[in-house]
Amino acid sequence: RNIQTTLSRIENFNSIPAMVKRLQEALTSTPESLMVVYLSTQSLETWRDELIAEVKGSSRRSSISSPGETGYTRSPEVYNKIIDVLGDHFDIVLQLSQQVRQSVTKQICSCFDLSVDNPALLVRAVEVMMLIEDNEVKKYNQLSDVMKENLPNLSHAFEQEVIVSMRQSFDARIQDRYVQCMLQSADEGKTGIEATITAATKGMLDLA
């Protein structure tokens, strides 16, 4: 039964490259599909993790291990061969996950424009970010105490990355607008402190 389950998962996994390609195209051509793409990506990641767990479990059961032993006594090659065969599939799922995160970051960093042009898209990006964070917390809490001691806690790490990117985007936006306003002040014949104050004032009003 376990072998049949594993083979079924492997067979279904063969359809993943085409599925990932469709999701990537949707994410690029239709930003509004972010939530749908994210949920589909989560399903693929769960599928991948369950397959890996099943392969590991089959390898353990096929080995002769001492009580408490976690290694593969007789058949580590079974696990390694399957992982080698499906490695490319695992990679493209990871790439899709990273692309979803990049899209979330990009949309949230465009908050100034989206808040006016497409607030629903901005809200959806924040929702996906929160779902990603919740999933990371859940994964960390499911780890054993030993693994928690040896692995970094990635809870809220993605949120912090988004915040840093927002700050950088905000700083760049201010700088660009300030330069534009300084050039405009120069065209109007203003110089020195007058030009600086005028440019700063206009820039802040435009960003408000």
Coordinates of N, CA and C in Angstrom, one line a residue:
R1 N 0.8 -1.2 0.0 CA 0.0 0.0 0.0 C 0.9 1.3 0.0
N2 N 1.9 1.3 0.9 CA 2.8 2.4 0.9 C 3.5 2.6 -0.4
I3 N 3.9 1.5 -1.0 CA 4.6 1.6 -2.3 C 3.7 2.2 -3.4
Q4 N 2.4 1.7 -3.3 CA 1.4 2.3 -4.3 C 1.2 3.7 -4.1
T5 N 1.1 4.1 -2.8 CA 0.9 5.6 -2.5 C 2.1 6.4 -3.1
T6 N 3.3 5.9 -2.8 CA 4.5 6.6 -3.3 C 4.5 6.7 -4.8
L7 N 4.2 5.6 -5.5 CA 4.2 5.6 -7.0 C 3.2 6.5 -7.5
S8 N 2.0 6.6 -6.8 CA 1.0 7.5 -7.2 C 1.4 8.9 -7.1
R9 N 2.1 9.2 -6.0 CA 2.6 10.6 -5.9 C 3.7 10.9 -6.9
I10 N 4.5 10.0 -7.2 CA 5.5 10.2 -8.2 C 4.9 10.4 -9.6
E11 N 3.9 9.6 -9.9 CA 3.2 9.8 -11.2 C 2.5 11.2 -11.3
N12 N 1.9 11.6 -10.2 CA 1.2 12.9 -10.2 C 2.3 14.0 -10.3
F13 N 3.5 13.7 -9.7 CA 4.5 14.7 -9.7 C 5.0 15.0 -11.1
N14 N 4.8 14.1 -12.1 CA 5.3 14.3 -13.4 C 4.5 15.5 -14.1
S15 N 3.3 15.8 -13.6 CA 2.5 16.9 -14.2 C 2.9 18.3 -13.7
I16 N 3.8 18.3 -12.7 CA 4.1 19.5 -12.0 C 4.8 20.6 -12.9
P17 N 5.8 20.2 -13.8 CA 6.4 21.2 -14.6 C 5.4 22.1 -15.4
A18 N 4.5 21.4 -16.0 CA 3.5 22.2 -16.8 C 2.6 23.0 -15.9
M19 N 2.3 22.5 -14.7 CA 1.5 23.2 -13.7 C 2.2 24.5 -13.2
V20 N 3.5 24.3 -12.9 CA 4.3 25.4 -12.4 C 4.4 26.5 -13.5
K21 N 4.6 26.1 -14.7 CA 4.7 27.0 -15.8 C 3.4 27.9 -15.9
R22 N 2.3 27.2 -15.8 CA 1.0 28.0 -15.9 C 0.9 29.0 -14.8
L23 N 1.3 28.6 -13.6 CA 1.2 29.4 -12.4 C 2.1 30.6 -12.5
Q24 N 3.3 30.4 -13.1 CA 4.3 31.5 -13.2 C 3.8 32.5 -14.3
E25 N 3.2 32.0 -15.3 CA 2.6 32.8 -16.4 C 1.5 33.7 -15.8
A26 N 0.6 33.0 -15.0 CA -0.5 33.7 -14.4 C 0.0 34.8 -13.4
L27 N 1.0 34.5 -12.7 CA 1.6 35.5 -11.7 C 2.2 36.7 -12.5
T28 N 2.7 36.5 -13.6 CA 3.3 37.6 -14.4 C 2.3 38.4 -15.2
S29 N 1.4 37.7 -15.8 CA 0.4 38.4 -16.7 C -0.8 38.9 -15.9
T30 N -1.1 38.3 -14.8 CA -2.3 38.7 -14.0 C -2.0 38.8 -12.5
P31 N -1.5 40.0 -12.1 CA -1.1 40.1 -10.7 C -2.2 39.8 -9.7
E32 N -3.4 40.0 -10.2 CA -4.6 39.8 -9.3 C -4.7 38.3 -8.9
S33 N -4.0 37.4 -9.6 CA -4.1 36.0 -9.3 C -3.2 35.6 -8.2
L34 N -2.6 36.5 -7.5 CA -1.5 36.2 -6.5 C -2.0 35.2 -5.5
M35 N -3.2 35.4 -4.9 CA -3.7 34.5 -3.9 C -3.9 33.1 -4.4
V36 N -4.5 33.0 -5.6 CA -4.8 31.7 -6.2 C -3.4 31.0 -6.5
V37 N -2.4 31.7 -7.0 CA -1.1 31.1 -7.3 C -0.5 30.7 -6.0
Y38 N -0.6 31.5 -5.0 CA 0.0 31.2 -3.7 C -0.6 29.9 -3.1
L39 N -1.9 29.8 -3.1 CA -2.6 28.6 -2.6 C -2.2 27.3 -3.4
S40 N -2.1 27.5 -4.7 CA -1.6 26.4 -5.5 C -0.2 26.0 -5.2
T41 N 0.6 27.0 -5.0 CA 2.0 26.7 -4.6 C 2.1 26.0 -3.3
Q42 N 1.3 26.4 -2.3 CA 1.2 25.7 -1.1 C 0.9 24.2 -1.2
S43 N -0.1 24.0 -2.1 CA -0.5 22.6 -2.4 C 0.7 21.8 -3.0
L44 N 1.4 22.4 -3.9 CA 2.6 21.7 -4.5 C 3.7 21.5 -3.4
E45 N 3.9 22.4 -2.5 CA 4.9 22.2 -1.5 C 4.5 21.1 -0.5
T46 N 3.2 21.1 -0.2 CA 2.7 20.0 0.6 C 2.9 18.6 0.0
W47 N 2.6 18.6 -1.3 CA 2.7 17.4 -2.1 C 4.1 16.9 -2.1
R48 N 5.1 17.9 -2.3 CA 6.5 17.5 -2.3 C 6.9 17.0 -1.0
D49 N 6.5 17.7 0.1 CA 6.9 17.3 1.4 C 6.4 15.9 1.8
E50 N 5.2 15.7 1.4 CA 4.6 14.4 1.7 C 5.3 13.2 0.9
L51 N 5.7 13.5 -0.3 CA 6.4 12.5 -1.1 C 7.7 12.2 -0.4
I52 N 8.4 13.3 0.0 CA 9.7 13.1 0.6 C 9.6 12.3 1.9
A53 N 8.6 12.6 2.7 CA 8.3 11.9 3.9 C 8.0 10.4 3.7
E54 N 7.2 10.2 2.6 CA 6.8 8.8 2.3 C 8.1 8.0 1.8
V55 N 8.9 8.6 1.1 CA 10.1 7.9 0.6 C 11.0 7.6 1.8
K56 N 11.2 8.6 2.7 CA 12.0 8.4 3.9 C 11.4 7.3 4.8
G57 N 10.0 7.3 4.9 CA 9.4 6.3 5.7 C 9.5 4.9 5.1
S58 N 9.4 4.8 3.8 CA 9.6 3.5 3.1 C 11.0 3.0 3.3
S59 N 12.0 3.9 3.3 CA 13.4 3.5 3.4 C 13.6 3.0 4.9
R60 N 13.0 3.7 5.8 CA 13.2 3.3 7.2 C 12.6 1.9 7.4
R61 N 11.4 1.7 6.9 CA 10.7 0.4 7.1 C 11.5 -0.7 6.4
S62 N 12.2 -0.4 5.3 CA 12.9 -1.5 4.6 C 14.3 -1.7 5.2
S63 N 14.6 -1.0 6.2 CA 16.0 -1.2 6.8 C 15.8 -1.9 8.2
I64 N 16.9 -2.4 8.7 CA 16.9 -3.0 10.0 C 17.7 -2.0 10.9
S65 N 16.9 -1.4 11.7 CA 17.5 -0.3 12.6 C 17.3 -0.7 14.0
S66 N 18.3 -0.2 14.8 CA 18.2 -0.4 16.2 C 17.2 0.6 16.8
P67 N 16.6 0.3 18.0 CA 15.7 1.2 18.6 C 16.3 2.6 18.7
G68 N 15.5 3.6 18.2 CA 16.0 5.0 18.3 C 16.9 5.4 17.2
E69 N 17.2 4.5 16.3 CA 18.1 4.8 15.2 C 17.3 5.5 14.1
T70 N 17.8 6.6 13.6 CA 17.1 7.3 12.6 C 17.7 7.3 11.2
G71 N 18.8 6.6 11.0 CA 19.5 6.5 9.7 C 18.9 5.5 8.9
Y72 N 19.5 5.3 7.7 CA 19.1 4.3 6.7 C 20.1 3.2 6.7
T73 N 19.9 2.0 7.4 CA 20.9 1.0 7.6 C 21.2 0.3 6.3
R74 N 20.2 0.0 5.5 CA 20.4 -0.9 4.3 C 20.1 -0.1 3.0
S75 N 19.2 0.8 3.0 CA 18.8 1.3 1.7 C 18.8 2.8 1.6
P76 N 19.9 3.5 1.9 CA 19.9 5.0 1.7 C 19.9 5.3 0.2
E77 N 20.4 4.3 -0.6 CA 20.4 4.5 -2.1 C 19.0 4.7 -2.7
V78 N 18.0 4.0 -2.1 CA 16.7 4.1 -2.6 C 16.2 5.5 -2.4
Y79 N 16.4 6.1 -1.3 CA 16.0 7.5 -1.1 C 16.7 8.4 -2.0
N80 N 18.1 8.2 -2.1 CA 18.9 9.1 -2.9 C 18.5 9.1 -4.4
K81 N 18.2 7.9 -4.9 CA 17.9 7.7 -6.3 C 16.6 8.4 -6.6
I82 N 15.6 8.3 -5.7 CA 14.3 8.9 -6.0 C 14.4 10.4 -5.9
I83 N 15.2 10.9 -5.0 CA 15.4 12.4 -4.9 C 16.2 12.9 -6.1
D84 N 17.1 12.1 -6.6 CA 17.9 12.5 -7.8 C 16.9 12.6 -9.0
V85 N 16.0 11.6 -9.1 CA 15.1 11.6 -10.2 C 14.1 12.8 -10.2
L86 N 13.7 13.1 -9.0 CA 12.7 14.2 -8.8 C 13.2 15.5 -8.4
G87 N 14.6 15.6 -8.4 CA 15.2 16.8 -7.9 C 14.8 18.0 -8.7
D88 N 14.7 17.9 -10.1 CA 14.3 19.0 -10.9 C 12.9 19.5 -10.6
H89 N 12.0 18.6 -10.3 CA 10.7 18.9 -9.9 C 10.6 19.7 -8.6
F90 N 11.5 19.3 -7.6 CA 11.5 20.0 -6.4 C 12.1 21.4 -6.6
D91 N 13.0 21.5 -7.5 CA 13.6 22.8 -7.7 C 12.6 23.8 -8.3
I92 N 11.8 23.4 -9.2 CA 10.9 24.3 -9.9 C 9.8 24.7 -8.9
V93 N 9.4 23.8 -8.0 CA 8.4 24.2 -7.0 C 9.0 25.3 -6.0
L94 N 10.3 25.1 -5.7 CA 11.0 26.1 -4.9 C 11.1 27.4 -5.6
Q95 N 11.4 27.4 -6.9 CA 11.5 28.6 -7.7 C 10.1 29.3 -7.8
L96 N 9.1 28.6 -7.9 CA 7.7 29.2 -7.9 C 7.4 29.8 -6.6
S97 N 7.8 29.2 -5.5 CA 7.6 29.7 -4.2 C 8.4 31.1 -4.0
Q98 N 9.6 31.1 -4.5 CA 10.4 32.3 -4.4 C 9.8 33.4 -5.3
Q99 N 9.2 33.0 -6.4 CA 8.6 34.0 -7.3 C 7.4 34.6 -6.7
V100 N 6.6 33.8 -5.9 CA 5.4 34.3 -5.2 C 5.9 35.3 -4.2
R101 N 6.9 35.0 -3.5 CA 7.4 36.0 -2.5 C 7.9 37.3 -3.1
Q102 N 8.6 37.1 -4.2 CA 9.1 38.3 -4.9 C 7.9 39.2 -5.4
S103 N 6.8 38.5 -5.8 CA 5.7 39.3 -6.3 C 5.0 40.0 -5.1
V104 N 4.9 39.3 -4.0 CA 4.3 39.9 -2.8 C 5.2 41.2 -2.4
T105 N 6.5 41.0 -2.4 CA 7.3 42.1 -2.0 C 7.2 43.3 -3.0
K106 N 7.2 43.0 -4.3 CA 7.0 44.0 -5.3 C 5.7 44.8 -5.1
Q107 N 4.6 44.1 -4.9 CA 3.3 44.7 -4.8 C 3.2 45.6 -3.6
I108 N 3.7 45.1 -2.4 CA 3.7 45.9 -1.2 C 4.6 47.1 -1.3
C109 N 5.7 47.0 -2.0 CA 6.6 48.1 -2.1 C 6.0 49.2 -3.1
S110 N 5.0 48.8 -3.8 CA 4.3 49.7 -4.7 C 3.1 50.3 -4.0
C111 N 3.1 50.3 -2.7 CA 1.9 50.7 -2.0 C 1.4 52.1 -2.3
F112 N 2.4 53.0 -2.6 CA 2.0 54.4 -2.9 C 1.0 54.4 -4.1
D113 N 1.4 53.7 -5.1 CA 0.6 53.7 -6.4 C -0.6 52.8 -6.2
L114 N -0.4 51.6 -5.6 CA -1.5 50.7 -5.5 C -2.6 51.2 -4.6
S115 N -2.3 52.0 -3.6 CA -3.3 52.5 -2.7 C -4.3 53.4 -3.4
V116 N -3.8 53.9 -4.5 CA -4.7 54.8 -5.3 C -5.3 54.0 -6.5
D117 N -4.4 53.3 -7.2 CA -4.9 52.7 -8.5 C -5.6 51.3 -8.2
N118 N -5.1 50.5 -7.3 CA -5.6 49.2 -7.1 C -5.4 48.7 -5.6
P119 N -6.2 49.4 -4.7 CA -6.0 49.0 -3.3 C -6.3 47.5 -3.0
A120 N -7.2 46.9 -3.8 CA -7.6 45.5 -3.5 C -6.3 44.6 -3.7
L121 N -5.5 45.0 -4.7 CA -4.3 44.2 -5.0 C -3.3 44.3 -3.9
L122 N -3.2 45.5 -3.3 CA -2.3 45.8 -2.2 C -2.8 44.9 -1.0
V123 N -4.1 45.0 -0.7 CA -4.6 44.2 0.4 C -4.3 42.7 0.2
R124 N -4.5 42.2 -1.0 CA -4.3 40.8 -1.3 C -2.9 40.5 -1.0
A125 N -1.9 41.3 -1.4 CA -0.5 41.0 -1.2 C -0.2 40.9 0.2
V126 N -0.7 41.8 1.0 CA -0.5 41.8 2.5 C -1.1 40.5 3.1
E127 N -2.3 40.1 2.6 CA -2.9 38.8 3.1 C -2.0 37.6 2.8
V128 N -1.4 37.6 1.6 CA -0.6 36.5 1.2 C 0.7 36.5 2.1
M129 N 1.2 37.7 2.3 CA 2.4 37.8 3.2 C 2.1 37.2 4.6
M130 N 0.9 37.5 5.1 CA 0.5 37.0 6.4 C 0.4 35.5 6.4
L131 N -0.2 35.0 5.3 CA -0.3 33.5 5.2 C 1.0 32.8 5.1
I132 N 2.0 33.5 4.4 CA 3.3 32.9 4.4 C 3.9 32.9 5.7
E133 N 3.8 34.0 6.5 CA 4.3 34.0 7.8 C 3.7 33.0 8.7
D134 N 2.4 32.8 8.7 CA 1.7 31.8 9.5 C 2.2 30.4 9.2
N135 N 2.4 30.2 7.9 CA 2.9 28.9 7.5 C 4.3 28.6 8.0
E136 N 5.2 29.6 8.0 CA 6.5 29.5 8.5 C 6.5 29.2 10.1
V137 N 5.6 29.9 10.8 CA 5.5 29.7 12.2 C 5.0 28.3 12.5
K138 N 4.0 27.8 11.7 CA 3.5 26.5 11.9 C 4.6 25.4 11.6
K139 N 5.4 25.6 10.6 CA 6.5 24.7 10.3 C 7.5 24.6 11.4
Y140 N 7.8 25.8 11.9 CA 8.8 25.9 13.0 C 8.3 25.2 14.3
N141 N 7.0 25.4 14.6 CA 6.4 24.8 15.8 C 6.3 23.3 15.7
Q142 N 6.3 22.8 14.5 CA 6.2 21.3 14.3 C 7.6 20.6 14.4
L143 N 8.6 21.4 14.5 CA 10.0 20.8 14.6 C 10.2 20.2 16.0
S144 N 11.1 19.3 16.1 CA 11.4 18.7 17.4 C 12.3 19.8 18.1
D145 N 12.4 19.6 19.4 CA 13.3 20.5 20.2 C 14.7 20.5 19.7
V146 N 15.2 19.3 19.3 CA 16.6 19.2 18.9 C 16.8 20.0 17.6
M147 N 15.8 19.9 16.7 CA 15.9 20.6 15.4 C 15.8 22.1 15.6
K148 N 14.9 22.5 16.6 CA 14.8 23.9 16.9 C 16.1 24.5 17.4
E149 N 16.9 23.7 18.1 CA 18.2 24.2 18.6 C 19.2 24.4 17.5
N150 N 19.1 23.6 16.4 CA 20.1 23.6 15.4 C 19.7 24.4 14.1
L151 N 18.4 24.9 14.1 CA 17.9 25.6 13.0 C 17.5 27.0 13.4
P152 N 17.7 28.0 12.5 CA 17.2 29.4 12.9 C 15.7 29.5 12.8
N153 N 15.1 30.3 13.7 CA 13.7 30.5 13.7 C 13.4 31.6 12.6
L154 N 12.7 31.1 11.6 CA 12.4 32.0 10.4 C 11.1 32.7 10.5
S155 N 10.5 32.6 11.7 CA 9.2 33.2 11.9 C 9.4 34.8 11.8
H156 N 8.5 35.3 10.9 CA 8.5 36.8 10.6 C 9.7 37.2 9.9
A157 N 10.5 36.3 9.4 CA 11.7 36.7 8.6 C 11.3 37.3 7.3
F158 N 10.3 36.7 6.6 CA 9.8 37.3 5.4 C 9.2 38.7 5.5
E159 N 8.5 38.8 6.6 CA 7.9 40.1 6.9 C 9.0 41.2 7.0
Q160 N 10.0 40.8 7.7 CA 11.1 41.8 7.9 C 11.8 42.1 6.6
E161 N 11.9 41.1 5.7 CA 12.5 41.3 4.4 C 11.6 42.3 3.6
V162 N 10.3 42.2 3.7 CA 9.4 43.1 3.0 C 9.5 44.5 3.5
I163 N 9.6 44.6 4.9 CA 9.8 45.9 5.5 C 11.0 46.6 5.0
V164 N 12.1 45.9 5.0 CA 13.4 46.5 4.5 C 13.3 46.9 3.1
S165 N 12.7 46.1 2.2 CA 12.5 46.5 0.8 C 11.6 47.7 0.7
M166 N 10.6 47.8 1.6 CA 9.7 49.0 1.6 C 10.5 50.3 1.9
R167 N 11.3 50.2 2.9 CA 12.1 51.3 3.3 C 13.0 51.8 2.2
Q168 N 13.7 50.8 1.5 CA 14.6 51.1 0.4 C 13.8 51.7 -0.7
S169 N 12.6 51.2 -1.0 CA 11.8 51.8 -2.1 C 11.3 53.2 -1.7
F170 N 11.0 53.4 -0.5 CA 10.5 54.7 0.0 C 11.7 55.7 -0.1
D171 N 12.8 55.3 0.3 CA 14.0 56.2 0.2 C 14.3 56.6 -1.2
A172 N 14.3 55.6 -2.1 CA 14.5 55.8 -3.5 C 13.5 56.8 -4.1
R173 N 12.2 56.6 -3.7 CA 11.2 57.4 -4.2 C 11.3 58.9 -3.8
I174 N 11.7 59.0 -2.5 CA 11.9 60.4 -2.0 C 13.1 61.1 -2.7
Q175 N 14.2 60.3 -2.9 CA 15.3 60.9 -3.6 C 15.0 61.3 -5.0
D176 N 14.3 60.4 -5.7 CA 14.0 60.7 -7.1 C 13.1 61.9 -7.2
R177 N 12.1 62.0 -6.3 CA 11.2 63.1 -6.4 C 11.9 64.4 -6.0
Y178 N 12.8 64.3 -5.0 CA 13.6 65.5 -4.6 C 14.4 66.1 -5.8
V179 N 15.1 65.2 -6.5 CA 15.9 65.6 -7.6 C 15.0 66.2 -8.7
Q180 N 13.9 65.7 -9.0 CA 12.9 66.3 -10.0 C 12.5 67.7 -9.5
C181 N 12.2 67.8 -8.2 CA 11.7 69.1 -7.8 C 12.9 70.1 -7.8
M182 N 14.1 69.7 -7.5 CA 15.2 70.6 -7.6 C 15.5 71.1 -9.0
L183 N 15.3 70.2 -10.0 CA 15.5 70.6 -11.4 C 14.4 71.6 -11.7
Q184 N 13.2 71.3 -11.3 CA 12.1 72.2 -11.6 C 12.3 73.6 -10.9
S185 N 12.8 73.6 -9.7 CA 13.1 74.9 -9.0 C 14.2 75.7 -9.8
A186 N 15.2 74.9 -10.3 CA 16.3 75.6 -11.1 C 15.7 76.2 -12.4
D187 N 14.7 75.5 -13.0 CA 14.1 76.0 -14.2 C 13.3 77.3 -13.9
E188 N 12.8 77.4 -12.6 CA 12.1 78.6 -12.2 C 13.0 79.7 -11.7
G189 N 14.3 79.5 -11.8 CA 15.2 80.5 -11.4 C 15.6 80.5 -9.9
K190 N 15.1 79.5 -9.2 CA 15.4 79.5 -7.8 C 16.7 78.8 -7.5
T191 N 17.4 79.3 -6.5 CA 18.7 78.7 -6.1 C 18.9 78.7 -4.6
G192 N 19.9 78.0 -4.2 CA 20.2 78.0 -2.7 C 19.1 77.4 -1.9
I193 N 19.0 78.0 -0.7 CA 18.0 77.5 0.3 C 16.6 77.6 -0.2
E194 N 16.3 78.6 -1.0 CA 15.0 78.7 -1.6 C 14.6 77.5 -2.4
A195 N 15.5 77.1 -3.3 CA 15.3 76.0 -4.2 C 15.2 74.7 -3.3
T196 N 16.0 74.5 -2.3 CA 16.0 73.3 -1.5 C 14.7 73.2 -0.7
I197 N 14.3 74.3 -0.1 CA 13.0 74.2 0.7 C 11.8 74.0 -0.3
T198 N 11.8 74.6 -1.4 CA 10.7 74.4 -2.4 C 10.7 73.0 -2.9
A199 N 11.8 72.4 -3.2 CA 11.9 71.1 -3.7 C 11.4 70.1 -2.6
A200 N 11.9 70.3 -1.4 CA 11.5 69.4 -0.3 C 10.0 69.5 0.0
T201 N 9.5 70.7 0.0 CA 8.1 70.9 0.3 C 7.2 70.2 -0.8
K202 N 7.6 70.4 -2.1 CA 6.8 69.8 -3.1 C 6.9 68.3 -3.1
G203 N 8.1 67.8 -2.8 CA 8.3 66.4 -2.7 C 7.5 65.7 -1.6
M204 N 7.4 66.3 -0.4 CA 6.6 65.8 0.7 C 5.1 65.8 0.4
L205 N 4.7 66.9 -0.3 CA 3.3 67.1 -0.6 C 2.9 66.0 -1.6
D206 N 3.7 65.8 -2.6 CA 3.4 64.8 -3.6 C 3.3 63.4 -3.0
L207 N 4.1 63.1 -2.0 CA 4.1 61.8 -1.4 C 3.0 61.6 -0.3
A208 N 2.4 62.7 0.1 CA 1.4 62.6 1.1 C 0.1 62.0 0.6

